[in-house]
Structure formats: C-alpha cells, structure tokens
Coordinates of C-alpha atoms in Angstrom, one line a residue:
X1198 CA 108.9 111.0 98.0
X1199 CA 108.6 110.0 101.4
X1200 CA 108.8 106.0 102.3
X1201 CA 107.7 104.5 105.5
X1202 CA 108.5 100.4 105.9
X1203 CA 107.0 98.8 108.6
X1204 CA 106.9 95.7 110.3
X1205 CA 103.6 96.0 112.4
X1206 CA 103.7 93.2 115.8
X1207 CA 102.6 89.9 115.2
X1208 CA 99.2 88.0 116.0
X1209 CA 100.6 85.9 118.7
X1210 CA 97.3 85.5 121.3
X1211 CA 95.1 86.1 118.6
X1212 CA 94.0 88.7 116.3
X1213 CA 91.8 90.1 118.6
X1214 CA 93.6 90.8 121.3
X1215 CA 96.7 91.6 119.5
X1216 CA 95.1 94.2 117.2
X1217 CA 95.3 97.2 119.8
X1218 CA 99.3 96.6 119.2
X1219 CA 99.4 97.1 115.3
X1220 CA 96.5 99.9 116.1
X1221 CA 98.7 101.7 118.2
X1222 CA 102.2 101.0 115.3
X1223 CA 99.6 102.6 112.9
X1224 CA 99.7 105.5 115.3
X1225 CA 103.0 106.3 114.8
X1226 CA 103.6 105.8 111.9
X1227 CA 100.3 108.0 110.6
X1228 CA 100.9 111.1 112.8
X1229 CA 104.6 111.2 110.8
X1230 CA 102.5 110.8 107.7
X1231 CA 100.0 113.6 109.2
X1232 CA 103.3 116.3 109.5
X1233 CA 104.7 115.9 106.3
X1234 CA 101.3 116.4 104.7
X1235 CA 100.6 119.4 106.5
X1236 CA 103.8 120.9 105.2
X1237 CA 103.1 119.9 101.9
X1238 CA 99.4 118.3 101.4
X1239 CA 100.9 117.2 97.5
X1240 CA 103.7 115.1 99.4
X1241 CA 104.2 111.5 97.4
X1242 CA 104.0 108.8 100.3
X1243 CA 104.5 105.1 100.2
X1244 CA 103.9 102.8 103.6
X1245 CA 104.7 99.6 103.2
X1246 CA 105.5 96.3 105.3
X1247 CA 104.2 93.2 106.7
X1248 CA 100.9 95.1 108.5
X1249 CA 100.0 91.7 110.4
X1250 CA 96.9 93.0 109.4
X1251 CA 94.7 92.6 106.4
X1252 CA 93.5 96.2 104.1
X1253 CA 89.9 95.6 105.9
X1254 CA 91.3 95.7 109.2
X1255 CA 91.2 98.8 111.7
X1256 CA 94.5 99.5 111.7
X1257 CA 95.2 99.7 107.6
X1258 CA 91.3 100.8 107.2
X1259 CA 90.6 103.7 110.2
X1260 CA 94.0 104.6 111.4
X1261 CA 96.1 105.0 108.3
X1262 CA 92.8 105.8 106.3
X1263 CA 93.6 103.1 103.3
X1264 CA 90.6 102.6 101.0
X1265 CA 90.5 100.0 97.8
X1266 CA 89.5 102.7 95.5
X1267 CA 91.5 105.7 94.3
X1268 CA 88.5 107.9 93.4
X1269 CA 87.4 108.4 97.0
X1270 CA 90.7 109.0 98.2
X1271 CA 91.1 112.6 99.9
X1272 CA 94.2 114.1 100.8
X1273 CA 95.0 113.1 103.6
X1274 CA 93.9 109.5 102.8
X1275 CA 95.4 106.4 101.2
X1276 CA 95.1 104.2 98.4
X1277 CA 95.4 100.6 99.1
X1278 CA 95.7 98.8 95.9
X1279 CA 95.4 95.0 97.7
X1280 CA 91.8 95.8 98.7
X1281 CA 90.4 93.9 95.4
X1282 CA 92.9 91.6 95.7
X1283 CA 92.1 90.4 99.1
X1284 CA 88.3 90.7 98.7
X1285 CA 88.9 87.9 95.7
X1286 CA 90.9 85.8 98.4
X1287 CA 94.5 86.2 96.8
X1288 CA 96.8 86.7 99.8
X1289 CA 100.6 86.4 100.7
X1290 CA 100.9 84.1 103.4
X1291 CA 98.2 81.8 104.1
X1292 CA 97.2 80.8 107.7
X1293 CA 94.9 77.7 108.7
X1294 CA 93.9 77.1 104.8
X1295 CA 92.9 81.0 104.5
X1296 CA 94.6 83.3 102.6
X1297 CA 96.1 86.4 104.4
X1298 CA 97.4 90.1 102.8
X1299 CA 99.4 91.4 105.2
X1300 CA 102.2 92.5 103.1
X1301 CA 100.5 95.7 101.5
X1302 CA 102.2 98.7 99.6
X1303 CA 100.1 101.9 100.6
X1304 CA 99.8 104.9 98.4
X1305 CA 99.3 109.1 99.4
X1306 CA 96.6 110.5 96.9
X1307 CA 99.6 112.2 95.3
X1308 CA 100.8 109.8 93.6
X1309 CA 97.4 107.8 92.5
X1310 CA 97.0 111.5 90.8
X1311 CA 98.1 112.6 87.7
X1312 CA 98.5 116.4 88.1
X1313 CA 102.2 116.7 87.8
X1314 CA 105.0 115.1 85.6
X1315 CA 106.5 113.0 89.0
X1316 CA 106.0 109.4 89.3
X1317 CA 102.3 108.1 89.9
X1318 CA 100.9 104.7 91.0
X1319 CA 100.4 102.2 87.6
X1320 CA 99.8 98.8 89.4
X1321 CA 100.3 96.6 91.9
X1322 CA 101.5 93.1 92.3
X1323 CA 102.1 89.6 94.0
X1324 CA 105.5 87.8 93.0
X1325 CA 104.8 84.1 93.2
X1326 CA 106.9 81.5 91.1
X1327 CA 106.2 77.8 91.5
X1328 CA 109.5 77.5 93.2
X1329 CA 108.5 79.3 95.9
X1330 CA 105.6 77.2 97.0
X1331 CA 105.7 74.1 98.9
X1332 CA 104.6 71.6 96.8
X1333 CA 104.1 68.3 99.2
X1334 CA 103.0 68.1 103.2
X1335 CA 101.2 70.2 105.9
X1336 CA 101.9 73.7 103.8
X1337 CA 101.4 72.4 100.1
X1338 CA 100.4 75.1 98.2
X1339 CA 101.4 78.0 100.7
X1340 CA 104.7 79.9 100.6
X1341 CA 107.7 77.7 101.0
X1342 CA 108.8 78.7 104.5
X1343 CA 112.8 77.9 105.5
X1344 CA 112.1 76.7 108.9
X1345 CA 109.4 74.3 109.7
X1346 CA 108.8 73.3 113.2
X1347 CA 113.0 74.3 113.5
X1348 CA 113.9 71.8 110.4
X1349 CA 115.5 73.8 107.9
X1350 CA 113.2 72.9 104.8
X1351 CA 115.2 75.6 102.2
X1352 CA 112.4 77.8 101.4
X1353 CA 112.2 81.3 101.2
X1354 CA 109.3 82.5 102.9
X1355 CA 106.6 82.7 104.6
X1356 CA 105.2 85.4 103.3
X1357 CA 105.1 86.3 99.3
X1358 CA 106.3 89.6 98.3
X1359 CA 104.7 92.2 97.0
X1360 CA 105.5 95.0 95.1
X1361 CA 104.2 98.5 92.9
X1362 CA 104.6 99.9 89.2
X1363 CA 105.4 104.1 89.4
X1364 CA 105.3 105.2 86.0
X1365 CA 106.3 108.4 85.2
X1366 CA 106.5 110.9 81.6
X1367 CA 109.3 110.4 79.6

C-alpha cells in the first residue's frame, strides 16, 4: 500500500488565481502515482491531505482523476468518496458561511475492488464532536479554531478531520 499526504498551497489571493499552485502540487504528486501504477496497475494507493481544493475542483477532478463514484473508476483513476458529501454541502472547514471539503482521503481503484483478500475501501467519514465547534461569536457553528485574529481561543482546528474504513477478510 502506497500513501501520499499532502498539504496542497493555500487560497491566499483567491481561488482563482491560486489554483494553478495546487494544479501544479497535483502534478507531482500524480506522476509518482502514474510510476508505481505502471509497475504494478493493482497497486493500493491512498492520497490524502488538506487539497485547498474541493473534490469538484481541477486539481482533485482532472489532474489526480478523482470521481464520486467507484463504478466508473478505471485504473489509473481515483475514487473520491467526499464527492456526495460535498455535493449535499457537508464540508470540513467552512469559509464566509459556506461549507468547504478540502480535507479528502483519495482511493486507487485497487482498493474500492474486491478482487483479492487485501484491504478494500468500506466508508468514509467526518469526525465532528460538539466540543469541537465554536459555539458563540463570528465562527459559531464552524470548527473551533485555536487562534483567532492571534487570541488564543483553545480550539482545535480549523479544519475537521477526516478519515476512511479499510476492511479486510478475516
């Protein structure tokens, strides 16, 4: 199994403008992808990070190839099980009082299929606890950050994590 995590760069100057920046991190990181799966097109890979980038942008989308749904996945293609997720608005930082999913868990077509005894994708998921959200000013309801405008405020986070089920035969 073969794991890639990634911090892609931020937004700062706008999405726009900064997107040529987390096109070009994709880059990298997908022709590494691109050589272990032409040694072994079967190869069980998992990239993951904070993407600054949501599963419909270009970067997730065209570059590493990352579609919502595992049936049209090719080989040399990803599964990106936050697709539905974001489509319904559920995000893990929210930005502006709009709900972002930049924090993603990608999956090789290996391992959304079942044709060996190895681990395989189950599910994926958001961990958000009540303790973790700001409950009172400017971010109530978003992820309880620690800094705010340099105050320490004690949270955790800006960004909810995310994680992914592999199951595997007994």
């Amino acid at each position: 199994m073969h794991v890639f995590v990634n911090h892609w760069p931020s937004r700062s100057g706008g999405e726009a403008k900064s997107s040529p920046l987390r096109e070009m991190a994709a880059l990298v990181a997908k022709k590494k992808i691109d050589e272990i799966l032409k040694s072994n097109p079967d190869a069980k890979i998992i990239l993951m990070g904070d993407l600054n980038d949501d599963p419909v942008n270009k970067s997730v989308r065209k570059v590493i190839g990352a579609f919502g749904s595992k049936e049209n996945v090719s080989k040399f293609e990803f599964f990106n099980p936050w697709m539905t997720m974001y489509k319904n608005g559920i995000g893990t930082l929210a930005y502006n009082d709009s709900w972002n999913l930049f924090d993603q868990i990608i999956v090789s077509k290996a391992l959304v299929d079942n044709e060996d005894n190895g681990f395989q994708f189950y599910k994926a998921k958001i961990f958000k606890r009540s303790y973790m959200m700001s409950q009172e000013g400017r971010f109530k309801g978003y992820p309880k950050r620690t800094y705010s405008y340099g105050k320490y405020i004690g949270g955790y986070s800006d960004h909810l994590p995310t994680y992914i089920l592999l199951v595997r035969e007994k």
